[in-house]
Amino acid sequence: MTEQSVRDVVKTDLEHVWHPMLQHKGLERNPPMVVTGARGSTIVDGDGREYLDAMAGLWCVNVGYGRKEIADAVYRQLLELPYYPHLQINRPAAELADKLAELTGGRLRHTYFVNSGTEANEAAMKLARQYQRQVRPGEPRYKFISRYLSYHGTSLATLAAGGVPERKTRFGPYGDGFVHVPPPYPYRCPFGGLEPEASELASARALEHAILAEGPETVAAVIMEPIQSGVGVLVPSPAYWREVQAICRRYGVLLILDEVINGFGRTGRWFAYEHYGLEPDLVSVAKGITSGYQPLGAVLATDAVFEAFLGEPHERREAVQVNTWGGHAAACAAGLETLRIMEEEDLPGAAAQVGAHLLAGLETLKELPWVGDVRGKGLLAAVELVADKETRQPLDSARVAAVVQGCKERGVIVGRSGGIGAGLGNCITLAPPLVLTIAEADRIVDVLQDTLQSLR
Ligand SMILES: Cc1ncc(COP(=O)(O)O)c(C=O)c1O
């Protein structure tokens, strides 16, 4: 783009586009980047400057930018059949659901398609309520239990299930039935400084306490990410998850896993639940499934859940829910091609290998005064910044913003656990494309080190 055309697009945009999470007043003095192109893990701005995108957009461009094969697959599908309502059948959606069944080892053989992560969680929650009404008709199981500091989407129900005060408070009050328990976060132990193992177990047992206090016969489902991403990548121990799953089973509560970020190779396995040997009832996915080449989300369900929706027409047991773009043929074609690439290039394996290298590099940053903790799994990582290592007081917001900006000036886009409240939002987050090279991983660490070293 020429300098003039960049200026023109900024002017047009600021006149007419209403951006998410940006204060428009004064935005013309410091407008967001115009992103004009991208390849691999690198994006290019309107001035032709290149940046290593260590956030893969919003944690999603798992196969990297510039994949012609996906563009071709979508193009072919658009010509053949762009879309038809999913009350009928189309080939790419059928094949993608089949592929997902294979990738989940035959455990999650039924896919309900939507268009985003929010919608996937919203649909999973609705399916869970309907399931409970059909399986346990005498019990008013409508409540959801989720974790504080979690993010599950931007609709009212997913916000209600979420636990991010700054994203929620302006939109309440929310309906009854959304209960929260403390996350497994030993670095900031919710119980006042327990040892890590004991802290995580206390978080797990808080779930049982909540179910009993609410009345198990009122609880429909638990919704959680296997590895809680947005707060700053909390990677629980297997013991935590063993306990949580056992508690859900004990009380007939469905386990919904939000794999919107975790899924599709991000953590070094196809799905993060594999690290823990979990057997979820419902799994919501989006983001990596098409790596951002088309909007797509889905809910994956077990046979047991799906079969609760079978019955005679007069019983009306079918999933009472429809959305115009669900099972969009071109989006599903993008998904199929994305998964083919991931499999062919073993991107989950690459994420495990390069992610371990990245994490080892990030660990060395702990020598710096501002780095309190480093956490990660595969190519999903966070560096928690503190003002004081002894007290663990979170680094102030202005300095965290300066780190993000400093990295950008050095050519690397990093994320931040924003909007968390409770004085948090002090983690630098990393979720680069899974095609990240070792050299690029080293560059992320070098840039972070350089930026943190020059922080005053
Ligand atoms: C864990 C998690 N769940 C759900 C969502 C919502 O996905 P979407 O933005 O596609 O609606 C997000 C978005 O970042 C997320 O991080």
Short mmCIF file of C-alpha atoms and ligand atoms in Angstrom, two decimals:
data_model
loop_
_atom_site.label_atom_id
_atom_site.label_comp_id
_atom_site.label_asym_id
_atom_site.label_seq_id
_atom_site.Cartn_x
_atom_site.Cartn_y
_atom_site.Cartn_z
CA MET A 1 0.00 0.00 0.00
CA THR A 2 1.20 3.54 -0.66
CA GLU A 3 1.57 5.99 2.24
CA GLN A 4 -1.44 7.90 0.93
CA SER A 5 -3.65 4.81 0.69
CA VAL A 6 -2.70 3.82 4.25
CA ARG A 7 -3.70 7.29 5.44
CA ASP A 8 -6.96 7.01 3.47
CA VAL A 9 -7.92 3.66 4.94
CA VAL A 10 -7.19 4.88 8.48
CA LYS A 11 -9.35 7.96 7.88
CA THR A 12 -12.23 5.92 6.41
CA ASP A 13 -11.97 3.36 9.19
CA LEU A 14 -11.98 5.85 12.02
CA GLU A 15 -14.95 7.62 10.51
CA HIS A 16 -17.10 4.52 10.20
CA VAL A 17 -15.78 1.47 12.05
CA TRP A 18 -16.56 0.89 15.71
CA HIS A 19 -13.69 -1.23 17.05
CA PRO A 20 -13.85 -3.66 19.98
CA MET A 21 -12.11 -2.70 23.21
CA LEU A 22 -10.67 0.56 21.82
CA GLN A 23 -11.37 4.09 23.05
CA HIS A 24 -12.16 6.02 19.86
CA LYS A 25 -11.65 9.45 21.38
CA GLY A 26 -8.21 10.57 20.27
CA LEU A 27 -7.63 7.35 18.31
CA GLU A 28 -6.60 9.37 15.22
CA ARG A 29 -3.46 10.49 17.08
CA ASN A 30 -2.35 6.90 17.64
CA PRO A 31 -4.43 4.64 15.37
CA PRO A 32 -4.16 0.85 15.36
CA MET A 33 -1.95 -0.73 12.71
CA VAL A 34 -3.27 -1.29 9.22
CA VAL A 35 -2.36 -4.93 8.67
CA THR A 36 -1.82 -5.48 4.98
CA GLY A 37 -0.40 -8.95 4.65
CA ALA A 38 1.05 -11.96 6.41
CA ARG A 39 3.06 -15.13 5.82
CA GLY A 40 4.07 -17.93 8.18
CA SER A 41 4.31 -16.32 11.63
CA THR A 42 4.92 -12.81 10.30
CA ILE A 43 2.48 -9.99 9.68
CA VAL A 44 3.16 -6.81 7.68
CA ASP A 45 1.80 -3.34 8.40
CA GLY A 46 0.92 -0.47 6.05
CA ASP A 47 4.46 0.90 6.22
CA GLY A 48 5.85 -2.45 5.12
CA ARG A 49 7.18 -3.18 8.60
CA GLU A 50 7.26 -6.83 9.62
CA TYR A 51 6.31 -8.24 13.02
CA LEU A 52 6.60 -11.72 14.43
CA ASP A 53 3.02 -12.43 15.53
CA ALA A 54 3.59 -14.25 18.82
CA MET A 55 -0.19 -14.27 19.44
CA ALA A 56 -1.30 -15.83 16.11
CA GLY A 57 -3.93 -13.12 15.80
CA LEU A 58 -6.16 -13.83 18.79
CA TRP A 59 -4.62 -17.22 19.70
CA CYS A 60 -5.93 -18.78 16.52
CA VAL A 61 -3.83 -18.81 13.31
CA ASN A 62 -2.40 -22.20 14.23
CA VAL A 63 -1.26 -23.24 10.73
CA GLY A 64 0.29 -19.81 10.09
CA TYR A 65 -0.56 -17.20 7.50
CA GLY A 66 -0.50 -17.46 3.72
CA ARG A 67 -1.71 -21.04 3.23
CA LYS A 68 -2.74 -21.13 -0.41
CA GLU A 69 -4.18 -24.65 -0.04
CA ILE A 70 -6.86 -23.37 2.34
CA ALA A 71 -7.69 -20.44 0.09
CA ASP A 72 -8.01 -22.86 -2.85
CA ALA A 73 -10.22 -25.26 -0.89
CA VAL A 74 -12.54 -22.41 0.12
CA TYR A 75 -12.58 -21.04 -3.43
CA ARG A 76 -13.52 -24.42 -4.91
CA GLN A 77 -16.23 -24.90 -2.30
CA LEU A 78 -17.68 -21.42 -2.84
CA LEU A 79 -18.10 -22.20 -6.52
CA GLU A 80 -19.57 -25.64 -5.92
CA LEU A 81 -21.87 -24.68 -3.02
CA PRO A 82 -21.12 -21.74 -0.74
CA TYR A 83 -23.76 -22.52 1.82
CA TYR A 84 -27.03 -24.21 2.45
CA PRO A 85 -28.95 -24.38 5.78
CA HIS A 86 -27.72 -27.21 7.92
CA LEU A 87 -31.21 -28.65 8.20
CA GLN A 88 -29.94 -30.45 5.08
CA ILE A 89 -26.64 -32.21 4.44
CA ASN A 90 -23.48 -30.84 2.81
CA ARG A 91 -20.29 -32.77 2.08
CA PRO A 92 -17.60 -30.62 3.78
CA ALA A 93 -19.55 -30.47 7.06
CA ALA A 94 -20.09 -34.26 7.02
CA GLU A 95 -16.42 -34.91 6.29
CA LEU A 96 -15.25 -32.45 8.92
CA ALA A 97 -17.46 -34.04 11.58
CA ASP A 98 -16.08 -37.43 10.57
CA LYS A 99 -12.52 -36.10 10.89
CA LEU A 100 -13.26 -34.67 14.34
CA ALA A 101 -14.65 -38.03 15.43
CA GLU A 102 -11.39 -39.65 14.26
CA LEU A 103 -9.20 -37.04 15.98
CA THR A 104 -11.02 -37.57 19.27
CA GLY A 105 -10.43 -41.30 19.03
CA GLY A 106 -14.12 -42.00 18.40
CA ARG A 107 -15.10 -40.53 21.78
CA LEU A 108 -16.75 -37.38 20.44
CA ARG A 109 -18.54 -38.69 17.39
CA HIS A 110 -21.22 -36.02 17.04
CA THR A 111 -20.58 -32.43 15.99
CA TYR A 112 -22.95 -29.49 16.21
CA PHE A 113 -21.61 -26.62 14.07
CA VAL A 114 -21.72 -22.92 14.92
CA ASN A 115 -19.62 -19.88 13.97
CA SER A 116 -17.48 -18.81 16.90
CA GLY A 117 -16.16 -19.81 20.30
CA THR A 118 -18.85 -17.84 22.07
CA GLU A 119 -21.56 -19.61 20.15
CA ALA A 120 -19.91 -22.99 20.75
CA ASN A 121 -19.97 -22.46 24.52
CA GLU A 122 -23.46 -21.02 24.43
CA ALA A 123 -24.69 -24.02 22.42
CA ALA A 124 -22.84 -26.47 24.69
CA MET A 125 -24.53 -24.93 27.73
CA LYS A 126 -27.96 -25.09 26.11
CA LEU A 127 -27.40 -28.69 25.03
CA ALA A 128 -26.31 -29.53 28.59
CA ARG A 129 -29.52 -28.07 30.05
CA GLN A 130 -31.70 -29.83 27.50
CA TYR A 131 -29.81 -33.08 28.11
CA GLN A 132 -30.39 -32.87 31.86
CA ARG A 133 -34.11 -32.11 31.39
CA GLN A 134 -34.48 -35.15 29.13
CA VAL A 135 -32.36 -37.54 31.17
CA ARG A 136 -33.40 -36.42 34.65
CA PRO A 137 -36.84 -34.87 34.11
CA GLY A 138 -37.57 -34.63 37.83
CA GLU A 139 -34.53 -32.51 38.60
CA PRO A 140 -34.26 -28.77 37.86
CA ARG A 141 -30.66 -28.98 36.61
CA TYR A 142 -30.03 -25.56 35.14
CA LYS A 143 -26.93 -24.22 36.92
CA PHE A 144 -23.44 -23.95 35.51
CA ILE A 145 -20.29 -23.95 37.55
CA SER A 146 -17.21 -22.29 36.09
CA ARG A 147 -14.08 -20.63 37.37
CA TYR A 148 -13.24 -17.12 38.46
CA LEU A 149 -10.91 -15.33 36.04
CA SER A 150 -12.11 -17.51 33.15
CA TYR A 151 -13.26 -16.29 29.76
CA HIS A 152 -15.80 -18.23 27.69
CA GLY A 153 -17.14 -15.63 25.28
CA THR A 154 -18.97 -12.41 24.83
CA SER A 155 -22.70 -13.31 24.86
CA LEU A 156 -24.66 -12.78 28.06
CA ALA A 157 -24.63 -16.45 29.13
CA THR A 158 -20.96 -16.99 28.33
CA LEU A 159 -20.09 -13.73 30.10
CA ALA A 160 -22.14 -14.87 33.07
CA ALA A 161 -20.19 -18.14 33.11
CA GLY A 162 -16.96 -16.21 32.66
CA GLY A 163 -15.17 -14.72 35.59
CA VAL A 164 -13.54 -11.58 34.25
CA PRO A 165 -15.00 -8.64 36.17
CA GLU A 166 -13.97 -5.92 33.74
CA ARG A 167 -15.67 -7.68 30.87
CA LYS A 168 -18.82 -8.49 32.86
CA THR A 169 -19.86 -5.83 35.28
CA ARG A 170 -21.27 -3.30 32.83
CA PHE A 171 -23.66 -5.82 31.33
CA GLY A 172 -25.29 -7.38 34.36
CA PRO A 173 -27.37 -8.34 36.11
CA TYR A 174 -27.10 -11.88 34.85
CA GLY A 175 -29.64 -14.63 35.29
CA ASP A 176 -29.67 -17.03 38.17
CA GLY A 177 -27.62 -20.17 37.94
CA PHE A 178 -24.02 -19.14 37.29
CA VAL A 179 -21.75 -20.26 40.09
CA HIS A 180 -18.00 -19.71 40.28
CA VAL A 181 -15.16 -21.57 41.97
CA PRO A 182 -11.50 -20.56 42.36
CA PRO A 183 -9.12 -21.50 39.55
CA PRO A 184 -6.06 -23.68 40.11
CA TYR A 185 -3.60 -20.80 40.53
CA PRO A 186 -0.96 -21.76 43.10
CA TYR A 187 1.20 -18.70 42.31
CA ARG A 188 -1.71 -16.62 43.64
CA CYS A 189 -3.23 -19.26 45.86
CA PRO A 190 -6.91 -18.40 46.42
CA PHE A 191 -6.66 -20.03 49.85
CA GLY A 192 -3.81 -17.91 51.17
CA GLY A 193 -0.47 -19.45 50.37
CA LEU A 194 -0.89 -23.24 50.31
CA GLU A 195 1.81 -25.34 48.68
CA PRO A 196 1.12 -25.77 44.92
CA GLU A 197 -0.24 -29.31 45.11
CA ALA A 198 -2.45 -28.57 48.11
CA SER A 199 -3.61 -25.31 46.53
CA GLU A 200 -4.74 -27.04 43.35
CA LEU A 201 -6.50 -29.77 45.27
CA ALA A 202 -8.28 -27.16 47.37
CA SER A 203 -9.46 -25.51 44.12
CA ALA A 204 -10.75 -28.86 42.86
CA ARG A 205 -12.52 -29.62 46.14
CA ALA A 206 -14.15 -26.19 46.10
CA LEU A 207 -16.11 -27.57 43.16
CA GLU A 208 -17.57 -30.35 45.28
CA HIS A 209 -18.38 -27.85 47.99
CA ALA A 210 -20.21 -25.64 45.44
CA ILE A 211 -22.18 -28.57 43.97
CA LEU A 212 -23.28 -29.71 47.42
CA ALA A 213 -24.13 -26.20 48.55
CA GLU A 214 -26.18 -25.51 45.42
CA GLY A 215 -27.81 -28.94 45.49
CA PRO A 216 -26.51 -31.47 42.95
CA GLU A 217 -30.02 -31.86 41.53
CA THR A 218 -29.82 -28.20 40.35
CA VAL A 219 -26.44 -28.37 38.58
CA ALA A 220 -26.42 -29.03 34.84
CA ALA A 221 -22.75 -28.78 33.98
CA VAL A 222 -19.28 -27.59 34.75
CA ILE A 223 -17.61 -25.52 32.04
CA MET A 224 -13.84 -25.05 32.14
CA GLU A 225 -10.82 -24.82 29.88
CA PRO A 226 -8.37 -27.69 30.46
CA ILE A 227 -5.61 -25.05 30.58
CA GLN A 228 -7.03 -21.66 31.54
CA SER A 229 -5.62 -19.34 28.90
CA GLY A 230 -6.64 -15.69 29.21
CA VAL A 231 -5.80 -15.17 32.88
CA GLY A 232 -2.19 -16.08 32.12
CA VAL A 233 -2.04 -19.75 31.15
CA LEU A 234 -2.76 -21.82 34.25
CA VAL A 235 -1.51 -25.36 33.64
CA PRO A 236 -3.01 -27.58 36.36
CA SER A 237 -1.56 -30.86 37.51
CA PRO A 238 -3.16 -34.18 36.48
CA ALA A 239 -4.27 -34.56 40.12
CA TYR A 240 -6.42 -31.43 39.85
CA TRP A 241 -8.21 -32.72 36.79
CA ARG A 242 -8.60 -36.26 38.15
CA GLU A 243 -10.42 -34.77 41.10
CA VAL A 244 -12.60 -32.40 39.05
CA GLN A 245 -13.68 -35.14 36.68
CA ALA A 246 -14.45 -37.52 39.53
CA ILE A 247 -16.56 -34.87 41.27
CA CYS A 248 -18.57 -34.20 38.09
CA ARG A 249 -19.25 -37.93 37.68
CA ARG A 250 -20.19 -38.37 41.32
CA TYR A 251 -23.01 -35.85 41.06
CA GLY A 252 -24.28 -36.42 37.50
CA VAL A 253 -22.89 -33.09 36.35
CA LEU A 254 -21.83 -32.86 32.71
CA LEU A 255 -18.25 -31.82 31.98
CA ILE A 256 -18.02 -29.23 29.20
CA LEU A 257 -14.44 -28.49 28.18
CA ASP A 258 -13.77 -25.21 26.42
CA GLU A 259 -11.01 -26.04 23.91
CA VAL A 260 -11.54 -22.86 21.91
CA ILE A 261 -7.91 -21.83 22.49
CA ASN A 262 -6.53 -25.13 23.82
CA GLY A 263 -7.63 -27.24 20.85
CA PHE A 264 -6.00 -28.11 17.53
CA GLY A 265 -2.41 -28.59 18.53
CA ARG A 266 -1.94 -25.45 20.60
CA THR A 267 -0.76 -27.29 23.73
CA GLY A 268 1.24 -29.97 21.94
CA ARG A 269 -1.61 -32.48 21.54
CA TRP A 270 -4.65 -32.30 19.29
CA PHE A 271 -6.74 -31.45 22.35
CA ALA A 272 -5.51 -30.33 25.76
CA TYR A 273 -7.78 -32.82 27.54
CA GLU A 274 -5.50 -35.57 26.19
CA HIS A 275 -2.73 -34.42 28.57
CA TYR A 276 -5.01 -35.31 31.46
CA GLY A 277 -6.77 -38.39 30.07
CA LEU A 278 -10.10 -36.60 30.48
CA GLU A 279 -13.38 -37.91 29.18
CA PRO A 280 -15.51 -34.81 28.64
CA ASP A 281 -19.19 -35.00 27.75
CA LEU A 282 -19.09 -31.93 25.51
CA VAL A 283 -16.18 -30.03 24.00
CA SER A 284 -16.44 -26.59 22.43
CA VAL A 285 -13.98 -25.62 19.71
CA ALA A 286 -13.40 -22.70 17.32
CA LYS A 287 -10.29 -20.59 16.53
CA GLY A 288 -7.66 -23.17 15.44
CA ILE A 289 -10.20 -25.38 13.66
CA THR A 290 -9.89 -23.12 10.61
CA SER A 291 -6.91 -21.15 11.92
CA GLY A 292 -8.83 -17.97 11.15
CA TYR A 293 -9.23 -18.61 7.41
CA GLN A 294 -13.01 -18.77 7.90
CA PRO A 295 -15.23 -18.26 10.98
CA LEU A 296 -16.26 -21.63 12.44
CA GLY A 297 -17.02 -23.15 15.81
CA ALA A 298 -18.45 -26.46 16.95
CA VAL A 299 -19.65 -28.51 19.89
CA LEU A 300 -18.42 -32.10 19.99
CA ALA A 301 -20.53 -34.59 21.94
CA THR A 302 -20.28 -38.17 23.15
CA ASP A 303 -22.68 -40.92 22.08
CA ALA A 304 -24.31 -40.77 25.52
CA VAL A 305 -25.13 -37.07 25.19
CA PHE A 306 -26.26 -37.38 21.59
CA GLU A 307 -28.48 -40.37 22.32
CA ALA A 308 -30.39 -38.40 24.97
CA PHE A 309 -31.72 -36.32 22.08
CA LEU A 310 -33.19 -39.31 20.21
CA GLY A 311 -36.92 -39.99 20.36
CA GLU A 312 -40.18 -40.02 18.49
CA PRO A 313 -41.19 -36.81 16.66
CA HIS A 314 -43.95 -36.02 19.17
CA GLU A 315 -41.46 -36.16 22.05
CA ARG A 316 -39.50 -33.15 20.67
CA ARG A 317 -36.20 -34.42 22.02
CA GLU A 318 -34.14 -32.99 19.14
CA ALA A 319 -31.69 -30.13 19.71
CA VAL A 320 -33.94 -27.09 19.71
CA GLN A 321 -31.49 -24.64 18.27
CA VAL A 322 -30.61 -23.38 14.80
CA ASN A 323 -28.26 -20.80 13.38
CA THR A 324 -28.12 -19.54 9.81
CA TRP A 325 -24.43 -20.20 9.17
CA GLY A 326 -24.03 -23.43 11.17
CA GLY A 327 -22.26 -26.05 9.06
CA HIS A 328 -21.32 -23.42 6.47
CA ALA A 329 -19.91 -25.42 3.57
CA ALA A 330 -17.02 -23.07 2.75
CA ALA A 331 -16.05 -22.67 6.41
CA CYS A 332 -16.07 -26.46 6.83
CA ALA A 333 -13.93 -26.82 3.69
CA ALA A 334 -11.43 -24.44 5.34
CA GLY A 335 -11.58 -26.59 8.48
CA LEU A 336 -10.94 -29.81 6.58
CA GLU A 337 -7.94 -28.36 4.78
CA THR A 338 -6.61 -26.84 8.01
CA LEU A 339 -6.75 -30.20 9.77
CA ARG A 340 -5.17 -31.94 6.78
CA ILE A 341 -2.22 -29.53 6.97
CA MET A 342 -1.94 -29.94 10.73
CA GLU A 343 -1.83 -33.70 10.38
CA GLU A 344 0.53 -33.76 7.40
CA GLU A 345 3.00 -31.42 9.12
CA ASP A 346 2.39 -32.84 12.59
CA LEU A 347 1.81 -29.37 13.99
CA PRO A 348 0.74 -30.67 17.43
CA GLY A 349 4.13 -32.42 17.61
CA ALA A 350 5.88 -29.26 16.41
CA ALA A 351 4.07 -27.23 19.09
CA ALA A 352 5.26 -29.67 21.75
CA GLN A 353 8.86 -29.51 20.56
CA VAL A 354 9.20 -25.79 19.81
CA GLY A 355 6.99 -24.99 22.81
CA ALA A 356 9.36 -26.85 25.15
CA HIS A 357 12.26 -24.86 23.70
CA LEU A 358 10.33 -21.59 24.08
CA LEU A 359 9.39 -22.39 27.67
CA ALA A 360 13.01 -23.21 28.54
CA GLY A 361 14.01 -19.83 27.11
CA LEU A 362 11.26 -18.03 29.03
CA GLU A 363 12.40 -19.74 32.24
CA THR A 364 15.74 -17.93 31.94
CA LEU A 365 13.84 -14.63 32.20
CA LYS A 366 13.09 -15.48 35.83
CA GLU A 367 16.51 -14.00 36.60
CA LEU A 368 15.11 -10.57 35.77
CA PRO A 369 13.59 -8.50 38.58
CA TRP A 370 10.12 -8.23 37.04
CA VAL A 371 9.48 -11.88 36.20
CA GLY A 372 7.57 -13.66 38.95
CA ASP A 373 6.42 -16.81 37.20
CA VAL A 374 6.56 -18.55 33.83
CA ARG A 375 3.94 -21.08 32.76
CA GLY A 376 3.13 -22.92 29.58
CA LYS A 377 2.30 -26.02 27.62
CA GLY A 378 3.13 -26.43 23.95
CA LEU A 379 2.92 -23.08 22.22
CA LEU A 380 0.72 -21.52 24.89
CA ALA A 381 2.70 -19.62 27.48
CA ALA A 382 2.65 -16.71 29.91
CA VAL A 383 5.19 -14.65 31.78
CA GLU A 384 3.75 -13.19 34.96
CA LEU A 385 5.20 -9.76 35.77
CA VAL A 386 5.48 -8.52 39.33
CA ALA A 387 6.64 -5.32 40.99
CA ASP A 388 8.17 -7.31 43.82
CA LYS A 389 9.14 -10.98 43.71
CA GLU A 390 8.74 -11.45 47.46
CA THR A 391 5.22 -10.06 47.79
CA ARG A 392 4.23 -11.04 44.23
CA GLN A 393 2.50 -7.70 43.83
CA PRO A 394 1.36 -7.54 40.19
CA LEU A 395 3.29 -5.12 37.99
CA ASP A 396 1.25 -1.97 37.42
CA SER A 397 -0.83 -1.71 34.29
CA ALA A 398 1.19 1.11 32.70
CA ARG A 399 4.41 -0.88 32.90
CA VAL A 400 2.78 -4.04 31.53
CA ALA A 401 1.48 -1.93 28.62
CA ALA A 402 5.02 -0.58 28.16
CA VAL A 403 6.34 -4.15 27.86
CA VAL A 404 3.76 -4.98 25.17
CA GLN A 405 4.63 -1.76 23.34
CA GLY A 406 8.38 -2.29 23.79
CA CYS A 407 8.13 -5.76 22.23
CA LYS A 408 6.13 -4.34 19.33
CA GLU A 409 8.75 -1.66 18.73
CA ARG A 410 11.31 -4.47 18.61
CA GLY A 411 9.20 -6.31 16.05
CA VAL A 412 7.33 -8.90 18.14
CA ILE A 413 3.61 -8.83 18.91
CA VAL A 414 2.87 -10.27 22.35
CA GLY A 415 -0.43 -10.40 24.24
CA ARG A 416 -1.49 -9.46 27.70
CA SER A 417 -3.93 -10.96 30.18
CA GLY A 418 -6.10 -7.88 29.96
CA GLY A 419 -9.33 -7.01 31.70
CA ILE A 420 -8.94 -9.46 34.53
CA GLY A 421 -9.57 -7.09 37.44
CA ALA A 422 -8.42 -7.75 41.00
CA GLY A 423 -5.21 -5.87 40.13
CA LEU A 424 -4.25 -8.59 37.66
CA GLY A 425 -3.81 -8.32 33.88
CA ASN A 426 -0.08 -8.53 34.55
CA CYS A 427 0.84 -11.50 32.37
CA ILE A 428 2.46 -11.37 28.96
CA THR A 429 0.78 -14.08 26.91
CA LEU A 430 2.21 -16.00 23.97
CA ALA A 431 0.34 -18.19 21.49
CA PRO A 432 2.28 -18.05 18.23
CA PRO A 433 1.43 -20.01 15.08
CA LEU A 434 2.40 -23.67 15.45
CA VAL A 435 4.78 -23.30 12.50
CA LEU A 436 7.04 -21.16 14.70
CA THR A 437 10.70 -22.03 14.17
CA ILE A 438 13.29 -22.47 16.90
CA ALA A 439 14.97 -19.27 15.69
CA GLU A 440 11.68 -17.39 15.99
CA ALA A 441 11.13 -18.80 19.48
CA ASP A 442 14.59 -17.54 20.45
CA ARG A 443 13.74 -14.15 19.02
CA ILE A 444 10.62 -13.90 21.20
CA VAL A 445 12.73 -14.63 24.28
CA ASP A 446 15.48 -12.18 23.23
CA VAL A 447 12.99 -9.39 22.57
CA LEU A 448 11.22 -9.97 25.88
CA GLN A 449 14.55 -9.99 27.69
CA ASP A 450 15.71 -6.80 26.01
CA THR A 451 12.39 -5.07 26.68
CA LEU A 452 12.22 -6.15 30.32
CA GLN A 453 15.83 -5.16 30.88
CA SER A 454 15.15 -1.63 29.69
CA LEU A 455 11.96 -1.28 31.77
CA ARG A 456 12.14 1.44 34.41
C1 LIG B 1 -11.35 -19.86 26.12
C2 LIG B 1 -12.22 -19.08 25.20
N1 LIG B 1 -13.49 -19.48 25.00
C3 LIG B 1 -14.30 -18.83 24.16
C4 LIG B 1 -13.89 -17.70 23.49
C5 LIG B 1 -14.84 -16.97 22.59
O1 LIG B 1 -14.51 -17.20 21.27
P1 LIG B 1 -14.99 -16.17 20.13
O2 LIG B 1 -14.21 -14.91 20.33
O3 LIG B 1 -14.68 -16.89 18.86
O4 LIG B 1 -16.44 -15.95 20.31
C6 LIG B 1 -12.58 -17.26 23.65
C7 LIG B 1 -12.10 -16.07 22.92
O5 LIG B 1 -10.99 -15.63 23.05
C8 LIG B 1 -11.73 -17.94 24.55
O6 LIG B 1 -10.49 -17.52 24.78
#
